[in-house]
XYZ file of C-alpha atoms in Angstrom:
753
model
C -13.633 -183.347 261.109
C -12.111 -185.242 258.171
C -9.593 -187.975 258.907
C -6.270 -187.384 257.174
C -5.661 -189.810 254.343
C -2.759 -192.209 254.988
C 0.144 -192.219 252.543
C -0.268 -194.675 249.686
C -2.865 -195.407 247.010
C -6.442 -194.229 247.512
C -9.792 -195.172 246.016
C -12.306 -192.565 244.897
C -15.818 -193.849 245.485
C -19.140 -192.233 244.630
C -22.395 -193.185 246.347
C -25.948 -192.188 245.489
C -27.694 -191.116 248.695
C -31.449 -191.407 249.268
C -33.797 -190.094 251.938
C -32.227 -186.669 252.518
C -34.789 -183.927 253.133
C -32.529 -180.950 253.856
C -28.906 -179.831 253.857
C -28.534 -180.792 257.517
C -29.097 -184.425 256.466
C -26.131 -184.141 254.100
C -23.982 -182.667 256.878
C -24.946 -185.513 259.226
C -24.012 -188.215 256.684
C -20.755 -186.428 255.868
C -19.835 -186.279 259.548
C -20.467 -190.023 260.029
C -18.479 -191.010 256.912
C -15.534 -188.853 257.967
C -15.355 -190.754 261.254
C -14.349 -193.901 259.329
C -10.562 -194.288 259.566
C -8.735 -192.907 256.532
C -11.907 -191.593 254.850
C -12.491 -188.077 253.531
C -16.060 -187.524 252.298
C -18.207 -184.724 250.957
C -21.979 -185.101 250.617
C -23.951 -182.843 248.289
C -27.648 -182.378 249.049
C -28.414 -180.865 245.627
C -26.975 -183.767 243.593
C -27.750 -186.423 246.273
C -24.259 -187.870 245.986
C -21.372 -188.639 248.332
C -17.825 -188.391 246.980
C -15.366 -190.340 249.088
C -11.593 -190.730 249.153
C -10.559 -193.833 251.104
C -7.573 -196.165 251.450
C -7.208 -198.474 248.445
C -9.090 -201.736 248.780
C -11.810 -200.500 251.149
C -15.119 -202.295 250.674
C -17.853 -199.847 249.496
C -20.347 -201.984 251.444
C -18.705 -200.739 254.656
C -19.374 -197.133 253.645
C -22.932 -197.949 252.559
C -23.541 -199.528 255.976
C -22.378 -196.312 257.701
C -24.880 -194.270 255.686
C -27.690 -196.740 256.396
C -26.940 -196.672 260.135
C -27.347 -192.895 259.968
C -30.904 -193.422 258.683
C -30.507 -192.985 254.928
C -30.009 -195.183 251.874
C -26.866 -195.485 249.758
C -25.891 -197.363 246.624
C -23.119 -197.433 244.054
C -24.196 -195.639 240.858
C -25.310 -197.811 237.968
C -22.980 -197.824 234.942
C -24.175 -195.647 232.016
C -25.887 -197.365 229.117
C -24.695 -195.886 225.798
C -27.763 -197.161 223.982
C -30.150 -195.096 226.047
C -31.490 -191.757 224.868
C -32.276 -188.575 226.769
C -35.955 -189.487 226.623
C -35.084 -192.833 228.255
C -33.245 -190.968 231.010
C -36.296 -188.821 231.717
C -38.475 -191.921 231.926
C -36.190 -193.857 234.282
C -38.128 -194.997 237.372
C -37.547 -193.003 240.538
C -39.253 -194.800 243.456
C -38.855 -191.807 245.805
C -40.432 -189.381 243.313
C -43.202 -191.857 242.443
C -43.967 -192.325 246.149
C -44.158 -188.558 246.694
C -46.478 -188.182 243.701
C -48.831 -190.895 245.011
C -48.869 -189.370 248.498
C -49.520 -185.886 247.091
C -52.419 -187.031 244.886
C -53.923 -189.031 247.765
C -53.618 -186.125 250.196
C -55.258 -183.679 247.757
C -58.220 -186.001 247.117
C -58.763 -186.685 250.824
C -57.805 -183.323 252.392
C -59.888 -180.939 250.291
C -63.278 -182.294 251.590
C -61.956 -182.226 255.189
C -60.863 -178.586 254.893
C -64.137 -177.632 253.179
C -66.279 -179.236 255.890
C -64.271 -177.608 258.693
C -64.378 -174.113 257.197
C -67.919 -174.019 255.784
C -70.626 -174.514 258.472
C -73.238 -175.278 255.796
C -71.343 -178.500 254.998
C -71.278 -179.682 258.614
C -73.956 -182.402 258.533
C -74.759 -184.556 261.580
C -71.733 -186.861 261.417
C -69.349 -184.658 259.440
C -66.653 -184.966 262.109
C -66.527 -188.758 261.695
C -66.410 -188.391 257.914
C -63.490 -185.988 258.420
C -61.713 -188.598 260.541
C -62.233 -191.305 257.897
C -60.780 -189.027 255.220
C -58.001 -187.423 257.284
C -56.294 -190.368 258.972
C -54.722 -191.816 255.779
C -53.327 -188.355 255.013
C -51.879 -187.860 258.510
C -50.442 -191.370 258.848
C -49.665 -192.593 255.296
C -49.182 -189.433 253.233
C -47.174 -187.697 255.962
C -45.051 -190.785 256.671
C -41.864 -189.266 255.096
C -42.112 -186.367 257.580
C -42.618 -188.679 260.565
C -39.721 -190.895 259.489
C -37.404 -187.906 258.985
C -38.470 -186.402 262.314
C -37.608 -189.659 264.086
C -34.215 -189.776 262.351
C -33.568 -186.157 263.343
C -34.639 -186.852 266.931
C -32.176 -189.740 267.217
C -29.413 -187.344 266.218
C -30.569 -184.447 268.376
C -31.641 -182.252 265.468
C -34.861 -180.423 264.582
C -35.931 -179.398 261.070
C -39.067 -178.521 259.130
C -39.933 -182.252 259.190
C -39.912 -182.229 263.000
C -42.302 -179.286 263.128
C -44.669 -180.863 260.591
C -44.618 -184.254 262.283
C -45.083 -182.958 265.837
C -47.801 -180.500 264.794
C -49.833 -182.911 262.664
C -49.581 -185.789 265.140
C -50.536 -183.496 268.030
C -53.562 -182.199 266.103
C -54.537 -185.766 265.149
C -54.068 -187.170 268.670
C -56.128 -184.419 270.247
C -58.853 -184.813 267.613
C -59.052 -188.532 268.459
C -59.311 -187.705 272.168
C -62.052 -185.135 271.521
C -64.005 -187.518 269.275
C -63.808 -190.654 271.445
C -63.524 -189.269 274.968
C -64.831 -185.714 274.679
C -67.962 -184.185 273.177
C -66.670 -183.590 269.643
C -68.151 -186.890 268.431
C -71.708 -185.856 269.341
C -74.071 -185.847 266.328
C -74.702 -182.317 265.111
C -71.456 -180.925 266.568
C -70.276 -177.810 264.758
C -67.312 -175.458 264.901
C -69.219 -172.320 265.986
C -68.199 -168.795 265.041
C -67.568 -167.624 268.601
C -65.155 -164.765 269.079
C -65.109 -165.066 272.860
C -61.900 -166.196 274.522
C -62.298 -168.406 277.553
C -60.519 -171.420 279.026
C -61.970 -174.833 278.153
C -60.992 -178.476 278.294
C -60.873 -178.583 274.459
C -62.922 -181.768 274.383
C -65.324 -180.333 271.770
C -62.643 -179.270 269.276
C -61.063 -181.234 266.415
C -58.115 -180.139 264.285
C -58.157 -182.711 261.490
C -58.254 -180.040 258.769
C -55.058 -178.489 260.168
C -53.178 -181.789 260.127
C -54.442 -182.828 256.671
C -54.007 -179.378 255.124
C -50.437 -178.900 256.350
C -49.508 -182.342 255.056
C -50.999 -181.603 251.633
C -49.324 -178.216 251.213
C -45.877 -179.340 252.331
C -46.035 -182.529 250.264
C -46.728 -180.349 247.222
C -43.651 -178.241 247.899
C -41.508 -181.327 248.562
C -42.699 -183.054 245.377
C -41.880 -180.132 243.077
C -38.510 -179.640 244.775
C -37.666 -183.334 244.340
C -38.724 -183.279 240.693
C -36.434 -180.313 240.082
C -33.524 -181.937 241.924
C -33.868 -185.106 239.868
C -32.533 -183.184 236.878
C -29.271 -182.385 238.668
C -27.487 -185.126 236.702
C -29.186 -184.379 233.395
C -26.322 -182.132 232.261
C -23.956 -185.071 232.324
C -26.357 -187.338 230.468
C -27.079 -184.643 227.889
C -23.357 -184.089 227.399
C -22.667 -187.758 226.787
C -25.617 -187.973 224.380
C -24.137 -185.202 222.246
C -21.647 -187.552 220.622
C -22.361 -189.527 217.466
C -24.319 -192.755 218.016
C -22.761 -194.673 215.114
C -19.844 -194.265 212.735
C -18.837 -195.258 209.163
C -15.597 -197.220 209.717
C -13.241 -198.008 206.788
C -12.354 -201.706 206.832
C -10.478 -203.131 203.847
C -11.426 -200.000 201.912
C -15.160 -200.554 202.510
C -17.351 -198.281 204.664
C -19.144 -200.210 207.395
C -21.510 -198.391 209.765
C -21.081 -199.662 213.325
C -22.204 -198.463 216.806
C -19.808 -195.964 218.364
C -18.937 -198.424 221.157
C -17.368 -200.758 218.566
C -14.900 -198.084 217.402
C -11.281 -198.716 218.448
C -8.193 -196.508 218.642
C -6.439 -196.616 215.264
C -9.625 -197.227 213.251
C -10.178 -194.932 210.266
C -13.688 -193.563 209.761
C -15.499 -191.319 207.292
C -17.201 -188.039 208.217
C -19.510 -186.518 205.583
C -20.559 -182.849 205.444
C -23.025 -182.030 208.245
C -22.146 -185.097 210.330
C -20.674 -185.104 213.825
C -17.099 -186.330 214.139
C -17.452 -189.601 216.048
C -14.441 -189.294 218.366
C -11.112 -187.515 218.823
C -8.727 -188.191 215.958
C -6.333 -186.997 213.260
C -7.405 -186.282 209.680
C -5.923 -188.774 207.219
C -7.348 -187.195 204.066
C -9.718 -184.433 202.991
C -10.134 -180.748 203.840
C -13.086 -179.027 205.461
C -14.261 -176.428 207.951
C -15.108 -177.818 211.384
C -17.524 -176.047 213.722
C -15.746 -176.429 217.068
C -17.654 -173.682 218.888
C -19.165 -176.183 221.334
C -15.640 -176.906 222.587
C -13.612 -173.731 222.137
C -16.202 -170.959 221.844
C -14.645 -169.867 218.524
C -17.429 -168.452 216.376
C -15.490 -168.920 213.114
C -15.321 -172.534 211.822
C -11.767 -173.920 211.841
C -10.189 -174.892 208.498
C -8.696 -178.393 208.760
C -6.762 -180.722 206.497
C -4.585 -183.861 206.550
C -2.584 -184.117 209.787
C -4.849 -181.797 211.817
C -6.404 -183.005 215.072
C -10.212 -182.956 215.418
C -12.469 -183.436 218.414
C -15.395 -185.800 218.846
C -18.930 -184.280 218.704
C -17.746 -181.262 216.680
C -19.512 -180.830 213.326
C -17.998 -181.208 209.877
C -19.321 -178.146 208.031
C -17.586 -178.719 204.692
C -16.072 -181.588 202.692
C -15.622 -185.331 203.206
C -13.024 -186.316 205.804
C -11.276 -189.554 206.676
C -10.185 -189.537 210.333
C -8.024 -191.925 212.367
C -9.336 -192.377 215.944
C -6.800 -191.416 218.633
C -9.012 -191.561 221.730
C -12.300 -193.242 222.604
C -14.731 -193.403 225.519
C -13.611 -191.725 228.736
C -10.349 -190.510 227.159
C -12.061 -188.118 224.719
C -12.305 -184.360 225.264
C -16.106 -184.692 225.415
C -15.828 -187.178 228.298
C -13.325 -184.910 230.038
C -15.823 -182.031 229.748
C -18.482 -184.246 231.338
C -16.060 -184.874 234.212
C -15.544 -181.104 234.565
C -19.304 -180.554 234.844
C -19.610 -183.311 237.436
C -16.739 -181.940 239.521
C -18.165 -178.416 239.356
C -21.652 -179.570 240.414
C -20.303 -181.618 243.304
C -18.248 -178.697 244.540
C -21.111 -176.201 244.521
C -21.876 -174.700 247.915
C -24.985 -176.115 249.563
C -27.723 -173.671 250.551
C -30.002 -174.755 253.374
C -33.686 -174.194 252.900
C -34.859 -171.115 254.755
C -37.647 -172.988 256.503
C -35.159 -175.469 257.957
C -32.963 -172.656 259.242
C -35.889 -171.102 261.103
C -37.296 -174.479 262.187
C -33.962 -175.453 263.762
C -34.549 -172.669 266.309
C -38.356 -172.533 266.360
C -39.126 -176.241 266.903
C -37.125 -176.793 270.114
C -38.534 -173.560 271.548
C -42.147 -174.588 270.773
C -41.649 -178.045 272.271
C -40.044 -176.502 275.352
C -42.989 -174.080 275.736
C -45.475 -176.974 275.381
C -43.691 -178.999 278.073
C -43.428 -175.932 280.316
C -47.148 -175.229 279.803
C -48.078 -178.784 280.787
C -45.857 -178.646 283.867
C -47.189 -175.228 284.917
C -50.866 -176.242 284.638
C -50.321 -179.503 286.492
C -48.190 -177.753 289.120
C -50.897 -175.117 289.585
C -53.418 -177.830 290.428
C -55.540 -177.650 287.258
C -57.247 -180.797 285.920
C -55.076 -183.032 283.716
C -57.449 -182.574 280.750
C -57.103 -178.777 280.916
C -53.308 -179.033 281.239
C -53.049 -181.304 278.215
C -55.451 -179.057 276.273
C -53.188 -176.065 276.789
C -49.999 -177.997 275.960
C -51.423 -179.565 272.810
C -52.897 -176.197 271.789
C -49.370 -174.771 271.819
C -48.220 -177.503 269.409
C -51.290 -177.097 267.203
C -51.059 -173.332 266.839
C -47.359 -173.721 266.032
C -48.185 -176.176 263.242
C -46.929 -174.472 260.062
C -50.045 -174.092 257.920
C -48.911 -170.757 256.487
C -45.328 -171.997 256.542
C -46.344 -174.770 254.166
C -47.552 -172.100 251.745
C -44.742 -169.578 252.284
C -42.163 -170.956 249.864
C -44.387 -172.819 247.312
C -46.735 -169.883 246.667
C -43.938 -167.341 246.247
C -42.102 -169.757 243.964
C -45.263 -170.523 242.007
C -46.069 -166.854 241.396
C -42.429 -165.823 240.958
C -41.609 -168.612 238.523
C -44.876 -168.045 236.662
C -44.093 -164.361 236.246
C -40.557 -165.298 235.269
C -41.813 -167.662 232.575
C -43.893 -164.823 231.098
C -40.700 -162.759 230.931
C -38.547 -165.574 229.546
C -36.910 -166.641 232.833
C -37.120 -170.188 234.236
C -36.136 -170.595 237.926
C -35.250 -174.178 238.850
C -35.903 -174.159 242.598
C -35.791 -172.346 245.943
C -32.112 -173.090 246.560
C -31.251 -171.021 243.464
C -32.648 -167.799 244.908
C -30.229 -167.468 247.827
C -27.252 -166.992 245.487
C -28.856 -164.153 243.521
C -28.892 -161.895 246.576
C -25.126 -162.193 247.076
C -23.871 -162.135 243.477
C -21.478 -159.257 242.752
C -19.743 -160.385 239.532
C -21.374 -161.616 236.322
C -19.224 -163.561 233.863
C -20.523 -163.523 230.296
C -19.641 -165.977 227.552
C -19.210 -164.115 224.257
C -20.440 -166.390 221.468
C -24.224 -166.779 221.475
C -24.618 -164.778 224.691
C -23.298 -161.275 224.101
C -23.139 -161.938 220.338
C -25.557 -163.749 218.029
C -23.184 -166.699 217.611
C -23.855 -166.693 213.865
C -21.680 -165.427 211.036
C -23.187 -162.316 209.428
C -22.068 -160.072 206.584
C -21.101 -156.800 208.269
C -19.584 -154.890 205.322
C -19.130 -155.030 201.541
C -16.236 -152.906 200.262
C -16.115 -152.519 196.431
C -12.981 -151.381 194.565
C -13.127 -147.922 193.073
C -15.375 -148.077 190.012
C -17.080 -151.334 191.090
C -20.753 -151.490 192.068
C -21.554 -152.731 195.587
C -24.837 -154.343 194.548
C -23.121 -156.221 191.711
C -20.263 -157.256 194.036
C -22.729 -158.734 196.504
C -24.947 -160.321 193.834
C -22.167 -162.182 191.979
C -20.320 -163.239 195.125
C -23.573 -164.277 196.840
C -24.650 -166.408 193.874
C -21.322 -168.252 193.855
C -21.205 -168.689 197.648
C -24.784 -169.990 197.658
C -23.473 -173.192 196.093
C -20.952 -173.678 198.934
C -21.655 -175.344 202.298
C -19.079 -173.277 204.197
C -20.635 -171.202 207.062
C -18.866 -168.011 205.897
C -20.131 -168.615 202.353
C -23.663 -169.138 203.658
C -23.529 -165.826 205.578
C -22.584 -163.985 202.370
C -25.237 -165.804 200.341
C -27.934 -165.011 202.900
C -27.078 -161.294 202.900
C -27.017 -161.202 199.088
C -30.343 -163.029 198.782
C -31.923 -160.463 201.129
C -31.151 -157.728 198.564
C -32.484 -159.534 195.518
C -32.768 -162.794 193.625
C -29.454 -164.557 193.027
C -28.484 -165.505 189.432
C -27.615 -169.052 188.348
C -24.028 -170.359 188.489
C -22.272 -172.419 185.819
C -19.090 -174.505 186.083
C -18.980 -174.171 189.889
C -15.756 -175.454 191.440
C -14.593 -175.649 195.044
C -10.853 -174.960 195.432
C -9.927 -176.812 198.635
C -8.675 -174.509 201.360
C -8.875 -171.410 199.173
C -12.422 -170.650 197.992
C -14.769 -171.113 195.031
C -14.987 -170.160 191.368
C -17.628 -170.283 188.617
C -19.384 -168.345 185.872
C -22.112 -165.936 186.998
C -24.020 -163.791 184.471
C -21.224 -164.480 181.971
C -18.439 -163.365 184.353
C -15.708 -165.790 185.445
C -15.882 -165.069 189.194
C -13.614 -166.112 192.086
C -14.405 -165.692 195.806
C -12.124 -166.686 198.663
C -8.686 -166.114 200.121
C -6.356 -163.472 198.687
C -4.115 -166.347 197.548
C -6.908 -167.607 195.260
C -7.071 -164.237 193.520
C -3.276 -164.284 193.237
C -3.542 -167.595 191.358
C -5.511 -165.625 188.750
C -3.029 -162.708 188.938
C -5.664 -160.525 190.596
C -4.477 -158.033 193.225
C -6.404 -155.886 195.704
C -5.713 -152.146 195.762
C -3.534 -150.946 198.692
C -6.565 -149.254 200.315
C -8.676 -152.411 200.167
C -5.782 -154.629 201.240
C -5.342 -152.428 204.339
C -9.108 -152.522 205.083
C -9.000 -156.324 204.811
C -5.988 -156.529 207.135
C -7.643 -154.204 209.671
C -10.808 -156.356 209.674
C -8.727 -159.485 210.281
C -6.870 -157.776 213.148
C -10.288 -157.242 214.753
C -11.017 -160.956 214.455
C -13.359 -160.675 211.493
C -13.225 -162.854 208.384
C -12.473 -161.044 205.088
C -13.214 -162.648 201.694
C -11.772 -161.262 198.435
C -13.866 -161.146 195.220
C -12.772 -160.777 191.606
C -14.084 -161.316 188.067
C -13.095 -160.727 184.481
C -9.408 -160.350 185.316
C -9.766 -157.725 188.062
C -10.130 -157.676 191.858
C -13.546 -156.159 192.571
C -13.886 -155.931 196.339
C -13.818 -157.439 199.839
C -16.678 -158.877 201.886
C -16.320 -158.820 205.684
C -18.078 -161.429 207.829
C -18.203 -161.522 211.645
C -20.133 -162.684 214.659
C -22.237 -159.607 215.519
C -23.242 -158.198 218.894
C -26.887 -158.678 219.839
C -28.703 -155.325 219.682
C -29.773 -155.575 223.350
C -26.407 -156.578 224.867
C -25.146 -153.045 225.617
C -28.401 -152.209 227.451
C -28.111 -155.444 229.412
C -24.586 -154.516 230.567
C -25.925 -151.164 231.785
C -28.620 -152.994 233.772
C -26.045 -155.351 235.332
C -24.005 -152.376 236.520
C -27.174 -150.794 237.974
C -27.700 -154.019 239.982
C -24.214 -153.642 241.469
C -22.675 -156.368 239.302
C -19.248 -156.216 237.653
C -19.467 -157.676 234.122
C -16.582 -159.858 232.873
C -16.310 -161.151 229.276
C -14.993 -164.744 229.169
C -14.399 -166.390 225.789
C -12.418 -168.929 223.830
C -12.071 -166.409 220.989
C -8.868 -164.481 220.368
C -8.057 -161.376 222.388
C -8.612 -158.895 219.530
C -12.166 -160.131 218.928
C -12.950 -160.216 222.666
C -11.706 -156.678 223.294
C -13.600 -155.311 220.287
C -16.851 -156.881 221.503
C -16.241 -155.767 225.101
C -15.624 -152.156 224.053
C -18.783 -152.206 221.942
C -21.032 -153.192 224.854
C -19.242 -151.448 227.744
C -17.354 -154.272 229.501
C -14.005 -153.359 231.084
C -12.711 -156.767 232.193
C -11.896 -159.349 229.470
C -10.580 -162.918 229.767
C -9.912 -164.391 226.287
C -8.453 -167.477 224.571
C -9.584 -169.966 227.235
C -10.551 -173.639 226.856
C -13.398 -175.291 228.851
C -11.113 -176.337 231.719
C -9.741 -172.810 231.854
C -13.276 -171.361 232.071
C -13.874 -173.376 235.243
C -10.480 -172.259 236.575
C -11.268 -168.609 235.829
C -14.592 -168.828 237.681
C -12.814 -170.518 240.587
C -10.134 -167.778 240.533
C -12.772 -165.055 240.793
C -14.428 -166.949 243.657
C -11.050 -167.279 245.392
C -10.774 -163.478 245.243
C -13.905 -163.331 247.393
C -16.343 -162.599 244.588
C -19.757 -164.250 244.318
C -19.965 -165.190 240.661
C -22.881 -165.516 238.261
C -22.111 -167.054 234.857
C -24.143 -166.619 231.672
C -23.471 -168.990 228.774
C -25.101 -171.072 226.084
C -22.669 -173.706 224.809
C -21.429 -177.104 225.906
C -18.091 -175.403 226.519
C -19.818 -173.290 229.202
C -21.538 -176.164 231.043
C -18.832 -176.862 233.621
C -18.357 -173.149 234.359
C -22.141 -172.709 234.717
C -22.202 -175.528 237.254
C -19.136 -174.175 239.093
C -20.464 -170.624 239.387
C -22.477 -169.585 242.446
C -25.323 -168.844 240.023
C -25.517 -170.317 236.508
C -27.720 -168.699 233.860
C -28.142 -170.446 230.498
C -29.483 -168.892 227.332
C -32.468 -170.950 226.207
C -31.271 -170.603 222.622
C -28.193 -172.644 223.591
C -27.486 -176.334 224.105
C -29.415 -178.662 226.399
C -26.201 -179.357 228.309
C -25.739 -175.705 229.254
C -29.418 -175.395 230.218
C -29.275 -178.466 232.473
C -26.038 -177.334 234.165
C -27.477 -173.898 234.969
C -29.699 -172.711 237.828
C -31.718 -170.267 235.715
C -32.671 -170.514 232.041
C -33.244 -167.410 229.917
C -35.790 -168.561 227.373
C -35.733 -165.611 225.010
C -31.988 -165.481 224.246
C -31.908 -161.790 225.198
C -29.150 -160.873 227.656
C -31.478 -158.348 229.315
C -33.381 -161.387 230.564
C -30.362 -162.177 232.780
C -30.805 -158.829 234.557
C -34.540 -159.518 234.864
C -33.752 -162.996 236.214
C -31.514 -161.667 238.963
C -33.945 -158.898 239.952
C -36.913 -161.282 239.945
C -35.015 -163.926 241.906
C -33.998 -161.354 244.519
C -37.594 -160.135 244.727
C -38.923 -163.702 245.054
C -36.386 -164.507 247.766
C -37.419 -161.375 249.648
C -41.070 -162.425 249.368
C -40.282 -165.915 250.691
C -38.432 -164.430 253.663
C -41.338 -162.071 254.347
C -43.765 -164.984 254.122
C -41.695 -167.073 256.533
C -41.492 -164.190 258.994
C -45.246 -163.596 259.026
C -46.070 -167.320 258.995
C -44.065 -167.738 262.176
C -45.118 -164.370 263.611
C -48.823 -165.314 263.625
C -48.002 -168.590 265.333
C -45.688 -166.970 267.866
C -48.293 -164.320 268.715
C -50.907 -167.020 269.354
C -48.655 -169.301 271.445
C -49.116 -167.272 274.679
C -52.912 -167.506 274.280
C -52.610 -171.266 273.812
C -50.301 -171.602 276.816
C -52.829 -169.701 278.957
C -55.613 -172.037 277.833
C -57.408 -169.212 275.985
C -57.171 -170.702 272.513
C -60.679 -170.693 271.113
C -60.824 -173.077 268.103
C -62.539 -170.419 266.022
C -59.803 -167.899 266.776
C -57.143 -170.520 266.084
C -58.765 -171.400 262.784
C -59.231 -167.746 261.883
C -55.604 -166.918 262.750
C -54.347 -169.799 260.639
C -56.650 -168.917 257.749
C -55.670 -165.250 257.930
C -51.957 -166.071 258.036
C -52.397 -168.304 254.996
C -54.376 -165.627 253.136
C -51.730 -163.044 254.026
C -48.939 -165.289 252.719
C -50.784 -165.989 249.463
C -51.617 -162.305 248.996
C -48.005 -161.311 249.623
C -46.865 -163.849 247.034
C -49.390 -162.604 244.472
C -47.695 -159.189 244.554
C -44.938 -160.772 242.443
C -47.366 -160.818 239.509
C -46.819 -157.081 239.125
C -43.041 -157.456 238.688
C -41.925 -155.444 235.644
C -39.059 -156.142 233.271
C -36.193 -153.677 233.351
C -35.825 -154.004 229.564
C -37.117 -151.112 227.469
C -37.927 -151.664 223.841
């Protein structure tokens, strides 16, 4: 129970925790930290971090010591290095991951021959059992050391997890194999594991179980390694977000441009931003006009027109003219840094999901150990020889050793994620799957998720007597010379219908549009005010059509030449052709779709009506997106979020299940639990169905893996465990688990083309 914080100033401390193997480890550390006077702590297994509120002035070393006494490691996080790149981050050394990789490789090399010799009689040469011992002991002692260490830590705290089961089972199999080899008859030259199907009591002195111990270690190390590698990327969203900003900037000093690293920029400095460059930091425009693509921050699909006096945000892109900006915020004060903080807070607050195997092991392990002790006591009490009593007790532990359990989750994940990859769905890890079963609401970002996220010409409306093809050709030729995103959308559509003519005397009228001579016609394209400057006026019908388009959130551009208004071109962010079908699939899965966007309400409602969404939340900033997800969760909903932009990253991390479009930013992808490679919203429905199916397969695997062991425990307790039957039962349970997992290969997409 958390200790109430005393009145007065508090320190917020973050620690990086090492050595956790399951969610129960996180709970144990949290409990110990909260016993420190005045401390309130939360420990997140997924991000491997502890967030602590403590009285001001507390020494972090005191908190680190508490964690270390609990059996884990803790350290203050290293400060970020601005000069590093994302590639550098990926290559940073991780001793725990490197150790797991070495142990996994070693166990594969050494275990495979041991398993082969034990299962294939033809390979059992005269001294094969001693060769098995030489190969198996490094696997059981060195490679499995993390399991033994964790089991000891759990034992000291009265807990039992998957690590306890693995450690007890492998050590029991190893200890009995040593007894059989050195004190029994298993070390006799020419000894084989015969194919006898008879069941009769024996002293077990002719049986070795080295392949069980080595094989279990190998399989579970593989699962642990891939899980750890996936978890290592938990902080990549934050690093990717911080790397999005500009790395250097052209600062104006004494009227001269000097390019300096971004860390040397100070508040009040004026800097230059050329077309296509990122704006280095938050600031106010001193001179120049342009269009700024702020979609990464606001979700607005239409670039924002800016001029002198307007505020701009760091990491947004200058899509038009040259700007001079005065810096108003740098470093951790910028909106980009605040978004990174939002992502971090959302990740740290995400509910922890215990691994299924640990949940079952917490009950199964104590029961198995109790049965083994009871078996030993019963046999000794009944007057049987000590060797026979120990044989029966150890047999209970050996048959309970989770060979199939080691395969249950990894094989289902391997097949499920492989099938998902074929369908354009990337699943990050087993903890992701639990959420998909409970999700009842799916929140969809608009720009780039439901819509294409790109400006497209949706209509060309000529005045009466004007030719549509000519309207598009002349306007497209003129707009082709402009860098504005709306202009480029028009030019692209025009070029698709034919070759564009050359332009003479091109001129950009700041904030209004463009003009030039095309095919001998003096042509103007832009705002209605630009046509008014040339005394050109749209007809009432066309003026109303333009106004109606703008009410729907579309962008309308007026065109005129040779002294007359000739038409209107309408540009908008268009709905992806598969979005409506995807919404239908979500509803079929029992999900309530919600459209969440930074765009204006008119645009959002138009898009929602087009695809069949009833609930719309519009005009929200990144912080508001997180708040809206939290609000839905507070209403008792289990929320999935689909997005693609930096502005979605914090909400993706906050949601119970985050799905990122692979066509989006790296930040969104790293913050999410599932990535939809093909940028098709139907893939989100496939992802949820496949994840639910994979989770069901894992649960089925775990049930049968334990069921085989449980069924064999009475035989072991009665001393009737023939090694051949034990081996066959384990092999069959493993084959069953693998076969059950392979059924996921037949999973079909719900999308219909």
